[in-house]
């Protein structure tokens, strides 16, 4: 398959992940956390769509991992980078298992317990995803500004996961850590996705 085709596949998959994750996280997961029993009982179909959206993020995470490997397979770090992204996808797949359990729970306490389990497993997965982004930043090299933001985003994912488990008062700094992760991640990954769609692979086709 041509590098340009692979770049388009990776870019489109990135965008699907981005929008599916926004829907699942900010429209579904937050609704459950704010009103667990009401959301599960009164909006159960939306919750099911949220679960499907999370599953789609895993599916297209694997597609991105494959496409990026094919694009950069000549680089010495490509295999390692792919393994770490696949580990993230696998761990995320395990985390999603808790959501149908929450859907069948009958009390707010049971629902929130499943959501907490989901978040903990997901955090562990994001640590490996952070390593992937650091390696990816080194692999792509250019554009340098995108590579830089991928490196920073990967580092912040790892620091944030570590802080969750190491700081007993993490919640006091939660908004700061969220900004430190979200800003470089959105800039780095979205700009990388757009670059894949618009520019990447043309010089090799």
JSON list of C-alpha atoms in Angstrom, two decimals:
[
{"chain": "A", "resi": 1, "resn": "UNK", "atom": "CA", "xyz": [0.00, 0.00, 0.00]},
{"chain": "A", "resi": 2, "resn": "UNK", "atom": "CA", "xyz": [1.29, 3.47, -0.90]},
{"chain": "A", "resi": 3, "resn": "UNK", "atom": "CA", "xyz": [2.55, 5.76, 1.91]},
{"chain": "A", "resi": 4, "resn": "UNK", "atom": "CA", "xyz": [0.00, 8.40, 0.91]},
{"chain": "A", "resi": 5, "resn": "UNK", "atom": "CA", "xyz": [-2.88, 5.92, 1.27]},
{"chain": "A", "resi": 6, "resn": "UNK", "atom": "CA", "xyz": [-1.57, 4.76, 4.64]},
{"chain": "A", "resi": 7, "resn": "UNK", "atom": "CA", "xyz": [-1.27, 8.37, 5.80]},
{"chain": "A", "resi": 8, "resn": "UNK", "atom": "CA", "xyz": [-4.88, 9.09, 4.86]},
{"chain": "A", "resi": 9, "resn": "UNK", "atom": "CA", "xyz": [-6.06, 5.95, 6.65]},
{"chain": "A", "resi": 10, "resn": "UNK", "atom": "CA", "xyz": [-4.12, 6.94, 9.77]},
{"chain": "A", "resi": 11, "resn": "UNK", "atom": "CA", "xyz": [-5.37, 10.53, 9.64]},
{"chain": "A", "resi": 12, "resn": "UNK", "atom": "CA", "xyz": [-9.03, 9.57, 9.23]},
{"chain": "A", "resi": 13, "resn": "UNK", "atom": "CA", "xyz": [-8.72, 6.96, 11.98]},
{"chain": "A", "resi": 14, "resn": "UNK", "atom": "CA", "xyz": [-7.20, 9.59, 14.29]},
{"chain": "A", "resi": 15, "resn": "UNK", "atom": "CA", "xyz": [-10.16, 11.89, 13.68]},
{"chain": "A", "resi": 16, "resn": "UNK", "atom": "CA", "xyz": [-12.65, 9.08, 14.36]},
{"chain": "A", "resi": 17, "resn": "UNK", "atom": "CA", "xyz": [-10.85, 8.34, 17.64]},
{"chain": "A", "resi": 18, "resn": "UNK", "atom": "CA", "xyz": [-10.88, 12.03, 18.55]},
{"chain": "A", "resi": 19, "resn": "UNK", "atom": "CA", "xyz": [-14.61, 12.59, 18.03]},
{"chain": "A", "resi": 20, "resn": "UNK", "atom": "CA", "xyz": [-15.67, 9.21, 19.43]},
{"chain": "A", "resi": 21, "resn": "UNK", "atom": "CA", "xyz": [-13.60, 9.85, 22.57]},
{"chain": "A", "resi": 22, "resn": "UNK", "atom": "CA", "xyz": [-15.10, 13.34, 23.02]},
{"chain": "A", "resi": 23, "resn": "UNK", "atom": "CA", "xyz": [-18.62, 11.92, 22.81]},
{"chain": "A", "resi": 24, "resn": "UNK", "atom": "CA", "xyz": [-17.90, 8.96, 25.11]},
{"chain": "A", "resi": 25, "resn": "UNK", "atom": "CA", "xyz": [-15.98, 10.97, 27.70]},
{"chain": "A", "resi": 26, "resn": "UNK", "atom": "CA", "xyz": [-17.65, 14.36, 27.90]},
{"chain": "A", "resi": 27, "resn": "UNK", "atom": "CA", "xyz": [-21.23, 13.45, 27.01]},
{"chain": "A", "resi": 28, "resn": "UNK", "atom": "CA", "xyz": [-21.59, 9.97, 28.50]},
{"chain": "A", "resi": 29, "resn": "UNK", "atom": "CA", "xyz": [-18.96, 9.30, 31.16]},
{"chain": "A", "resi": 30, "resn": "UNK", "atom": "CA", "xyz": [-19.35, 12.72, 32.80]},
{"chain": "A", "resi": 31, "resn": "UNK", "atom": "CA", "xyz": [-23.14, 12.35, 32.78]},
{"chain": "A", "resi": 32, "resn": "UNK", "atom": "CA", "xyz": [-22.82, 9.02, 34.60]},
{"chain": "A", "resi": 33, "resn": "UNK", "atom": "CA", "xyz": [-20.43, 10.50, 37.16]},
{"chain": "A", "resi": 34, "resn": "UNK", "atom": "CA", "xyz": [-22.68, 13.49, 37.81]},
{"chain": "A", "resi": 35, "resn": "UNK", "atom": "CA", "xyz": [-25.95, 11.54, 38.00]},
{"chain": "A", "resi": 36, "resn": "UNK", "atom": "CA", "xyz": [-25.14, 7.82, 37.95]},
{"chain": "A", "resi": 37, "resn": "UNK", "atom": "CA", "xyz": [-28.51, 6.17, 38.57]},
{"chain": "A", "resi": 38, "resn": "UNK", "atom": "CA", "xyz": [-30.56, 8.69, 36.59]},
{"chain": "A", "resi": 39, "resn": "UNK", "atom": "CA", "xyz": [-28.25, 8.44, 33.56]},
{"chain": "A", "resi": 40, "resn": "UNK", "atom": "CA", "xyz": [-28.18, 4.64, 33.58]},
{"chain": "A", "resi": 41, "resn": "UNK", "atom": "CA", "xyz": [-31.95, 4.29, 34.01]},
{"chain": "A", "resi": 42, "resn": "UNK", "atom": "CA", "xyz": [-33.28, 7.19, 31.94]},
{"chain": "A", "resi": 43, "resn": "UNK", "atom": "CA", "xyz": [-30.64, 7.45, 29.21]},
{"chain": "A", "resi": 44, "resn": "UNK", "atom": "CA", "xyz": [-29.49, 3.87, 28.89]},
{"chain": "A", "resi": 45, "resn": "UNK", "atom": "CA", "xyz": [-29.47, 3.98, 25.07]},
{"chain": "A", "resi": 46, "resn": "UNK", "atom": "CA", "xyz": [-27.08, 6.94, 25.12]},
{"chain": "A", "resi": 47, "resn": "UNK", "atom": "CA", "xyz": [-24.87, 5.01, 27.52]},
{"chain": "A", "resi": 48, "resn": "UNK", "atom": "CA", "xyz": [-24.88, 2.08, 25.09]},
{"chain": "A", "resi": 49, "resn": "UNK", "atom": "CA", "xyz": [-23.84, 4.43, 22.29]},
{"chain": "A", "resi": 50, "resn": "UNK", "atom": "CA", "xyz": [-21.07, 5.68, 24.58]},
{"chain": "A", "resi": 51, "resn": "UNK", "atom": "CA", "xyz": [-19.83, 2.12, 25.10]},
{"chain": "A", "resi": 52, "resn": "UNK", "atom": "CA", "xyz": [-19.87, 1.61, 21.33]},
{"chain": "A", "resi": 53, "resn": "UNK", "atom": "CA", "xyz": [-17.92, 4.85, 20.89]},
{"chain": "A", "resi": 54, "resn": "UNK", "atom": "CA", "xyz": [-15.24, 3.60, 23.30]},
{"chain": "A", "resi": 55, "resn": "UNK", "atom": "CA", "xyz": [-15.07, 0.31, 21.38]},
{"chain": "A", "resi": 56, "resn": "UNK", "atom": "CA", "xyz": [-14.59, 2.28, 18.15]},
{"chain": "A", "resi": 57, "resn": "UNK", "atom": "CA", "xyz": [-11.66, 4.15, 19.70]},
{"chain": "A", "resi": 58, "resn": "UNK", "atom": "CA", "xyz": [-9.98, 0.80, 20.39]},
{"chain": "A", "resi": 59, "resn": "UNK", "atom": "CA", "xyz": [-10.66, -0.50, 16.88]},
{"chain": "A", "resi": 60, "resn": "UNK", "atom": "CA", "xyz": [-9.25, 2.59, 15.19]},
{"chain": "A", "resi": 61, "resn": "UNK", "atom": "CA", "xyz": [-6.37, 2.75, 17.66]},
{"chain": "A", "resi": 62, "resn": "UNK", "atom": "CA", "xyz": [-5.27, -0.60, 16.23]},
{"chain": "A", "resi": 63, "resn": "UNK", "atom": "CA", "xyz": [-5.75, 0.74, 12.68]},
{"chain": "A", "resi": 64, "resn": "UNK", "atom": "CA", "xyz": [-3.58, 3.77, 13.51]},
{"chain": "A", "resi": 65, "resn": "UNK", "atom": "CA", "xyz": [-0.92, 1.53, 15.06]},
{"chain": "A", "resi": 66, "resn": "UNK", "atom": "CA", "xyz": [-0.82, -0.62, 11.91]},
{"chain": "A", "resi": 67, "resn": "UNK", "atom": "CA", "xyz": [-0.79, 2.33, 9.50]},
{"chain": "A", "resi": 68, "resn": "UNK", "atom": "CA", "xyz": [1.95, 4.18, 11.37]},
{"chain": "A", "resi": 69, "resn": "UNK", "atom": "CA", "xyz": [4.04, 1.03, 11.52]},
{"chain": "A", "resi": 70, "resn": "UNK", "atom": "CA", "xyz": [3.72, 0.58, 7.77]},
{"chain": "A", "resi": 71, "resn": "UNK", "atom": "CA", "xyz": [4.63, 4.23, 7.14]},
{"chain": "A", "resi": 72, "resn": "UNK", "atom": "CA", "xyz": [7.66, 4.27, 9.44]},
{"chain": "A", "resi": 73, "resn": "UNK", "atom": "CA", "xyz": [8.67, 0.60, 9.47]},
{"chain": "A", "resi": 74, "resn": "UNK", "atom": "CA", "xyz": [12.20, 1.41, 8.36]},
{"chain": "A", "resi": 75, "resn": "UNK", "atom": "CA", "xyz": [12.80, 3.33, 11.59]},
{"chain": "A", "resi": 76, "resn": "UNK", "atom": "CA", "xyz": [14.48, 1.35, 14.36]},
{"chain": "A", "resi": 77, "resn": "UNK", "atom": "CA", "xyz": [11.89, 2.46, 16.97]},
{"chain": "A", "resi": 78, "resn": "UNK", "atom": "CA", "xyz": [8.81, 1.67, 14.90]},
{"chain": "A", "resi": 79, "resn": "UNK", "atom": "CA", "xyz": [8.27, -1.84, 16.28]},
{"chain": "A", "resi": 80, "resn": "UNK", "atom": "CA", "xyz": [8.59, -0.68, 19.88]},
{"chain": "A", "resi": 81, "resn": "UNK", "atom": "CA", "xyz": [6.28, 2.27, 19.32]},
{"chain": "A", "resi": 82, "resn": "UNK", "atom": "CA", "xyz": [3.65, -0.02, 17.78]},
{"chain": "A", "resi": 83, "resn": "UNK", "atom": "CA", "xyz": [3.84, -2.48, 20.68]},
{"chain": "A", "resi": 84, "resn": "UNK", "atom": "CA", "xyz": [3.20, 0.27, 23.23]},
{"chain": "A", "resi": 85, "resn": "UNK", "atom": "CA", "xyz": [0.20, 1.61, 21.28]},
{"chain": "A", "resi": 86, "resn": "UNK", "atom": "CA", "xyz": [-1.19, -1.92, 20.99]},
{"chain": "A", "resi": 87, "resn": "UNK", "atom": "CA", "xyz": [-0.74, -2.38, 24.74]},
{"chain": "A", "resi": 88, "resn": "UNK", "atom": "CA", "xyz": [-2.74, 0.80, 25.28]},
{"chain": "A", "resi": 89, "resn": "UNK", "atom": "CA", "xyz": [-5.50, -0.47, 22.98]},
{"chain": "A", "resi": 90, "resn": "UNK", "atom": "CA", "xyz": [-5.61, -3.85, 24.74]},
{"chain": "A", "resi": 91, "resn": "UNK", "atom": "CA", "xyz": [-5.79, -2.26, 28.20]},
{"chain": "A", "resi": 92, "resn": "UNK", "atom": "CA", "xyz": [-8.51, 0.11, 27.01]},
{"chain": "A", "resi": 93, "resn": "UNK", "atom": "CA", "xyz": [-10.45, -2.90, 25.73]},
{"chain": "A", "resi": 94, "resn": "UNK", "atom": "CA", "xyz": [-10.28, -4.43, 29.21]},
{"chain": "A", "resi": 95, "resn": "UNK", "atom": "CA", "xyz": [-11.42, -1.15, 30.80]},
{"chain": "A", "resi": 96, "resn": "UNK", "atom": "CA", "xyz": [-14.53, -1.01, 28.58]},
{"chain": "A", "resi": 97, "resn": "UNK", "atom": "CA", "xyz": [-15.70, -4.29, 30.14]},
{"chain": "A", "resi": 98, "resn": "UNK", "atom": "CA", "xyz": [-16.67, -2.35, 33.29]},
{"chain": "A", "resi": 99, "resn": "UNK", "atom": "CA", "xyz": [-19.19, -0.14, 31.47]},
{"chain": "A", "resi": 100, "resn": "UNK", "atom": "CA", "xyz": [-21.78, -2.84, 30.58]},
{"chain": "A", "resi": 101, "resn": "UNK", "atom": "CA", "xyz": [-21.47, -3.96, 34.22]},
{"chain": "A", "resi": 102, "resn": "UNK", "atom": "CA", "xyz": [-22.30, -0.40, 35.30]},
{"chain": "A", "resi": 103, "resn": "UNK", "atom": "CA", "xyz": [-25.25, -0.46, 32.92]},
{"chain": "A", "resi": 104, "resn": "UNK", "atom": "CA", "xyz": [-26.72, -3.44, 34.78]},
{"chain": "A", "resi": 105, "resn": "UNK", "atom": "CA", "xyz": [-26.05, -2.01, 38.27]},
{"chain": "A", "resi": 106, "resn": "UNK", "atom": "CA", "xyz": [-28.93, -0.88, 40.47]},
{"chain": "A", "resi": 107, "resn": "UNK", "atom": "CA", "xyz": [-27.36, 1.65, 42.85]},
{"chain": "A", "resi": 108, "resn": "UNK", "atom": "CA", "xyz": [-25.31, 4.80, 42.38]},
{"chain": "A", "resi": 109, "resn": "UNK", "atom": "CA", "xyz": [-22.55, 3.31, 44.52]},
{"chain": "A", "resi": 110, "resn": "UNK", "atom": "CA", "xyz": [-22.24, 0.23, 42.32]},
{"chain": "A", "resi": 111, "resn": "UNK", "atom": "CA", "xyz": [-22.25, 2.33, 39.15]},
{"chain": "A", "resi": 112, "resn": "UNK", "atom": "CA", "xyz": [-19.58, 4.73, 40.40]},
{"chain": "A", "resi": 113, "resn": "UNK", "atom": "CA", "xyz": [-17.45, 1.79, 41.54]},
{"chain": "A", "resi": 114, "resn": "UNK", "atom": "CA", "xyz": [-17.43, 0.44, 37.98]},
{"chain": "A", "resi": 115, "resn": "UNK", "atom": "CA", "xyz": [-16.62, 3.90, 36.57]},
{"chain": "A", "resi": 116, "resn": "UNK", "atom": "CA", "xyz": [-13.73, 4.23, 39.04]},
{"chain": "A", "resi": 117, "resn": "UNK", "atom": "CA", "xyz": [-12.42, 0.85, 37.90]},
{"chain": "A", "resi": 118, "resn": "UNK", "atom": "CA", "xyz": [-12.72, 1.95, 34.29]},
{"chain": "A", "resi": 119, "resn": "UNK", "atom": "CA", "xyz": [-10.76, 5.13, 35.01]},
{"chain": "A", "resi": 120, "resn": "UNK", "atom": "CA", "xyz": [-7.99, 3.30, 36.88]},
{"chain": "A", "resi": 121, "resn": "UNK", "atom": "CA", "xyz": [-7.47, 0.75, 34.10]},
{"chain": "A", "resi": 122, "resn": "UNK", "atom": "CA", "xyz": [-7.61, 3.51, 31.49]},
{"chain": "A", "resi": 123, "resn": "UNK", "atom": "CA", "xyz": [-4.98, 5.52, 33.37]},
{"chain": "A", "resi": 124, "resn": "UNK", "atom": "CA", "xyz": [-2.63, 2.55, 33.29]},
{"chain": "A", "resi": 125, "resn": "UNK", "atom": "CA", "xyz": [-3.20, 2.28, 29.54]},
{"chain": "A", "resi": 126, "resn": "UNK", "atom": "CA", "xyz": [-2.44, 5.99, 29.08]},
{"chain": "A", "resi": 127, "resn": "UNK", "atom": "CA", "xyz": [0.98, 5.46, 30.65]},
{"chain": "A", "resi": 128, "resn": "UNK", "atom": "CA", "xyz": [1.88, 3.09, 27.81]},
{"chain": "A", "resi": 129, "resn": "UNK", "atom": "CA", "xyz": [0.24, 5.45, 25.32]},
{"chain": "A", "resi": 130, "resn": "UNK", "atom": "CA", "xyz": [2.51, 8.18, 26.62]},
{"chain": "A", "resi": 131, "resn": "UNK", "atom": "CA", "xyz": [5.56, 6.05, 25.86]},
{"chain": "A", "resi": 132, "resn": "UNK", "atom": "CA", "xyz": [4.17, 5.48, 22.36]},
{"chain": "A", "resi": 133, "resn": "UNK", "atom": "CA", "xyz": [3.81, 9.23, 21.77]},
{"chain": "A", "resi": 134, "resn": "UNK", "atom": "CA", "xyz": [7.38, 9.90, 22.94]},
{"chain": "A", "resi": 135, "resn": "UNK", "atom": "CA", "xyz": [8.69, 7.24, 20.56]},
{"chain": "A", "resi": 136, "resn": "UNK", "atom": "CA", "xyz": [6.43, 8.54, 17.78]},
{"chain": "A", "resi": 137, "resn": "UNK", "atom": "CA", "xyz": [7.79, 12.04, 18.24]},
{"chain": "A", "resi": 138, "resn": "UNK", "atom": "CA", "xyz": [11.30, 10.68, 17.79]},
{"chain": "A", "resi": 139, "resn": "UNK", "atom": "CA", "xyz": [10.26, 8.58, 14.80]},
{"chain": "A", "resi": 140, "resn": "UNK", "atom": "CA", "xyz": [8.55, 11.25, 12.70]},
{"chain": "A", "resi": 141, "resn": "UNK", "atom": "CA", "xyz": [11.28, 13.85, 13.23]},
{"chain": "A", "resi": 142, "resn": "UNK", "atom": "CA", "xyz": [9.55, 16.38, 10.99]},
{"chain": "A", "resi": 143, "resn": "UNK", "atom": "CA", "xyz": [7.57, 18.58, 11.22]},
{"chain": "A", "resi": 144, "resn": "UNK", "atom": "CA", "xyz": [9.65, 19.42, 14.28]},
{"chain": "A", "resi": 145, "resn": "UNK", "atom": "CA", "xyz": [6.89, 21.36, 16.03]},
{"chain": "A", "resi": 146, "resn": "UNK", "atom": "CA", "xyz": [4.51, 18.38, 15.82]},
{"chain": "A", "resi": 147, "resn": "UNK", "atom": "CA", "xyz": [7.22, 16.00, 16.99]},
{"chain": "A", "resi": 148, "resn": "UNK", "atom": "CA", "xyz": [7.92, 18.35, 19.92]},
{"chain": "A", "resi": 149, "resn": "UNK", "atom": "CA", "xyz": [4.27, 18.45, 21.03]},
{"chain": "A", "resi": 150, "resn": "UNK", "atom": "CA", "xyz": [4.00, 14.65, 20.74]},
{"chain": "A", "resi": 151, "resn": "UNK", "atom": "CA", "xyz": [7.03, 14.29, 22.99]},
{"chain": "A", "resi": 152, "resn": "UNK", "atom": "CA", "xyz": [5.58, 16.73, 25.53]},
{"chain": "A", "resi": 153, "resn": "UNK", "atom": "CA", "xyz": [2.14, 15.09, 25.40]},
{"chain": "A", "resi": 154, "resn": "UNK", "atom": "CA", "xyz": [3.62, 11.64, 25.93]},
{"chain": "A", "resi": 155, "resn": "UNK", "atom": "CA", "xyz": [5.68, 12.84, 28.87]},
{"chain": "A", "resi": 156, "resn": "UNK", "atom": "CA", "xyz": [2.64, 14.49, 30.46]},
{"chain": "A", "resi": 157, "resn": "UNK", "atom": "CA", "xyz": [0.50, 11.36, 30.05]},
{"chain": "A", "resi": 158, "resn": "UNK", "atom": "CA", "xyz": [3.13, 9.41, 31.97]},
{"chain": "A", "resi": 159, "resn": "UNK", "atom": "CA", "xyz": [3.51, 12.09, 34.66]},
{"chain": "A", "resi": 160, "resn": "UNK", "atom": "CA", "xyz": [-0.26, 12.38, 35.09]},
{"chain": "A", "resi": 161, "resn": "UNK", "atom": "CA", "xyz": [-0.72, 8.63, 35.52]},
{"chain": "A", "resi": 162, "resn": "UNK", "atom": "CA", "xyz": [2.15, 8.54, 38.00]},
{"chain": "A", "resi": 163, "resn": "UNK", "atom": "CA", "xyz": [0.68, 11.49, 39.90]},
{"chain": "A", "resi": 164, "resn": "UNK", "atom": "CA", "xyz": [-2.72, 9.77, 40.15]},
{"chain": "A", "resi": 165, "resn": "UNK", "atom": "CA", "xyz": [-1.15, 6.86, 41.97]},
{"chain": "A", "resi": 166, "resn": "UNK", "atom": "CA", "xyz": [1.58, 8.69, 43.91]},
{"chain": "A", "resi": 167, "resn": "UNK", "atom": "CA", "xyz": [-0.19, 11.82, 45.18]},
{"chain": "A", "resi": 168, "resn": "UNK", "atom": "CA", "xyz": [-2.82, 11.18, 47.88]},
{"chain": "A", "resi": 169, "resn": "UNK", "atom": "CA", "xyz": [-4.20, 14.70, 47.26]},
{"chain": "A", "resi": 170, "resn": "UNK", "atom": "CA", "xyz": [-4.16, 14.47, 43.45]},
{"chain": "A", "resi": 171, "resn": "UNK", "atom": "CA", "xyz": [-7.67, 15.97, 43.21]},
{"chain": "A", "resi": 172, "resn": "UNK", "atom": "CA", "xyz": [-6.33, 19.27, 44.57]},
{"chain": "A", "resi": 173, "resn": "UNK", "atom": "CA", "xyz": [-4.13, 19.54, 41.46]},
{"chain": "A", "resi": 174, "resn": "UNK", "atom": "CA", "xyz": [-6.40, 17.68, 39.06]},
{"chain": "A", "resi": 175, "resn": "UNK", "atom": "CA", "xyz": [-7.33, 20.68, 36.92]},
{"chain": "A", "resi": 176, "resn": "UNK", "atom": "CA", "xyz": [-3.67, 21.63, 36.52]},
{"chain": "A", "resi": 177, "resn": "UNK", "atom": "CA", "xyz": [-2.68, 18.12, 35.43]},
{"chain": "A", "resi": 178, "resn": "UNK", "atom": "CA", "xyz": [-5.66, 17.99, 33.06]},
{"chain": "A", "resi": 179, "resn": "UNK", "atom": "CA", "xyz": [-4.48, 21.17, 31.33]},
{"chain": "A", "resi": 180, "resn": "UNK", "atom": "CA", "xyz": [-0.88, 19.95, 31.19]},
{"chain": "A", "resi": 181, "resn": "UNK", "atom": "CA", "xyz": [-2.03, 16.76, 29.47]},
{"chain": "A", "resi": 182, "resn": "UNK", "atom": "CA", "xyz": [-4.84, 18.10, 27.30]},
{"chain": "A", "resi": 183, "resn": "UNK", "atom": "CA", "xyz": [-3.12, 21.11, 25.72]},
{"chain": "A", "resi": 184, "resn": "UNK", "atom": "CA", "xyz": [-0.03, 19.40, 24.23]},
{"chain": "A", "resi": 185, "resn": "UNK", "atom": "CA", "xyz": [-2.06, 16.27, 23.44]},
{"chain": "A", "resi": 186, "resn": "UNK", "atom": "CA", "xyz": [-4.75, 18.12, 21.48]},
{"chain": "A", "resi": 187, "resn": "UNK", "atom": "CA", "xyz": [-2.21, 20.31, 19.68]},
{"chain": "A", "resi": 188, "resn": "UNK", "atom": "CA", "xyz": [0.21, 17.48, 18.96]},
{"chain": "A", "resi": 189, "resn": "UNK", "atom": "CA", "xyz": [-2.18, 14.70, 18.00]},
{"chain": "A", "resi": 190, "resn": "UNK", "atom": "CA", "xyz": [-4.68, 16.83, 16.08]},
{"chain": "A", "resi": 191, "resn": "UNK", "atom": "CA", "xyz": [-1.95, 18.62, 14.13]},
{"chain": "A", "resi": 192, "resn": "UNK", "atom": "CA", "xyz": [-0.36, 15.23, 13.42]},
{"chain": "A", "resi": 193, "resn": "UNK", "atom": "CA", "xyz": [-3.70, 13.88, 12.16]},
{"chain": "A", "resi": 194, "resn": "UNK", "atom": "CA", "xyz": [-4.19, 16.90, 9.90]},
{"chain": "A", "resi": 195, "resn": "UNK", "atom": "CA", "xyz": [-0.62, 16.64, 8.64]},
{"chain": "A", "resi": 196, "resn": "UNK", "atom": "CA", "xyz": [-1.17, 12.96, 7.83]},
{"chain": "A", "resi": 197, "resn": "UNK", "atom": "CA", "xyz": [-4.29, 13.86, 5.84]},
{"chain": "A", "resi": 198, "resn": "UNK", "atom": "CA", "xyz": [-2.85, 16.84, 3.98]},
{"chain": "A", "resi": 199, "resn": "UNK", "atom": "CA", "xyz": [0.88, 16.32, 3.57]},
{"chain": "A", "resi": 200, "resn": "UNK", "atom": "CA", "xyz": [2.33, 13.01, 4.75]},
{"chain": "A", "resi": 201, "resn": "UNK", "atom": "CA", "xyz": [3.32, 10.43, 2.13]},
{"chain": "A", "resi": 202, "resn": "UNK", "atom": "CA", "xyz": [3.11, 12.74, -0.88]},
{"chain": "A", "resi": 203, "resn": "UNK", "atom": "CA", "xyz": [6.85, 12.92, -1.28]},
{"chain": "A", "resi": 204, "resn": "UNK", "atom": "CA", "xyz": [7.11, 9.11, -1.26]},
{"chain": "A", "resi": 205, "resn": "UNK", "atom": "CA", "xyz": [4.18, 8.31, -3.57]}
]
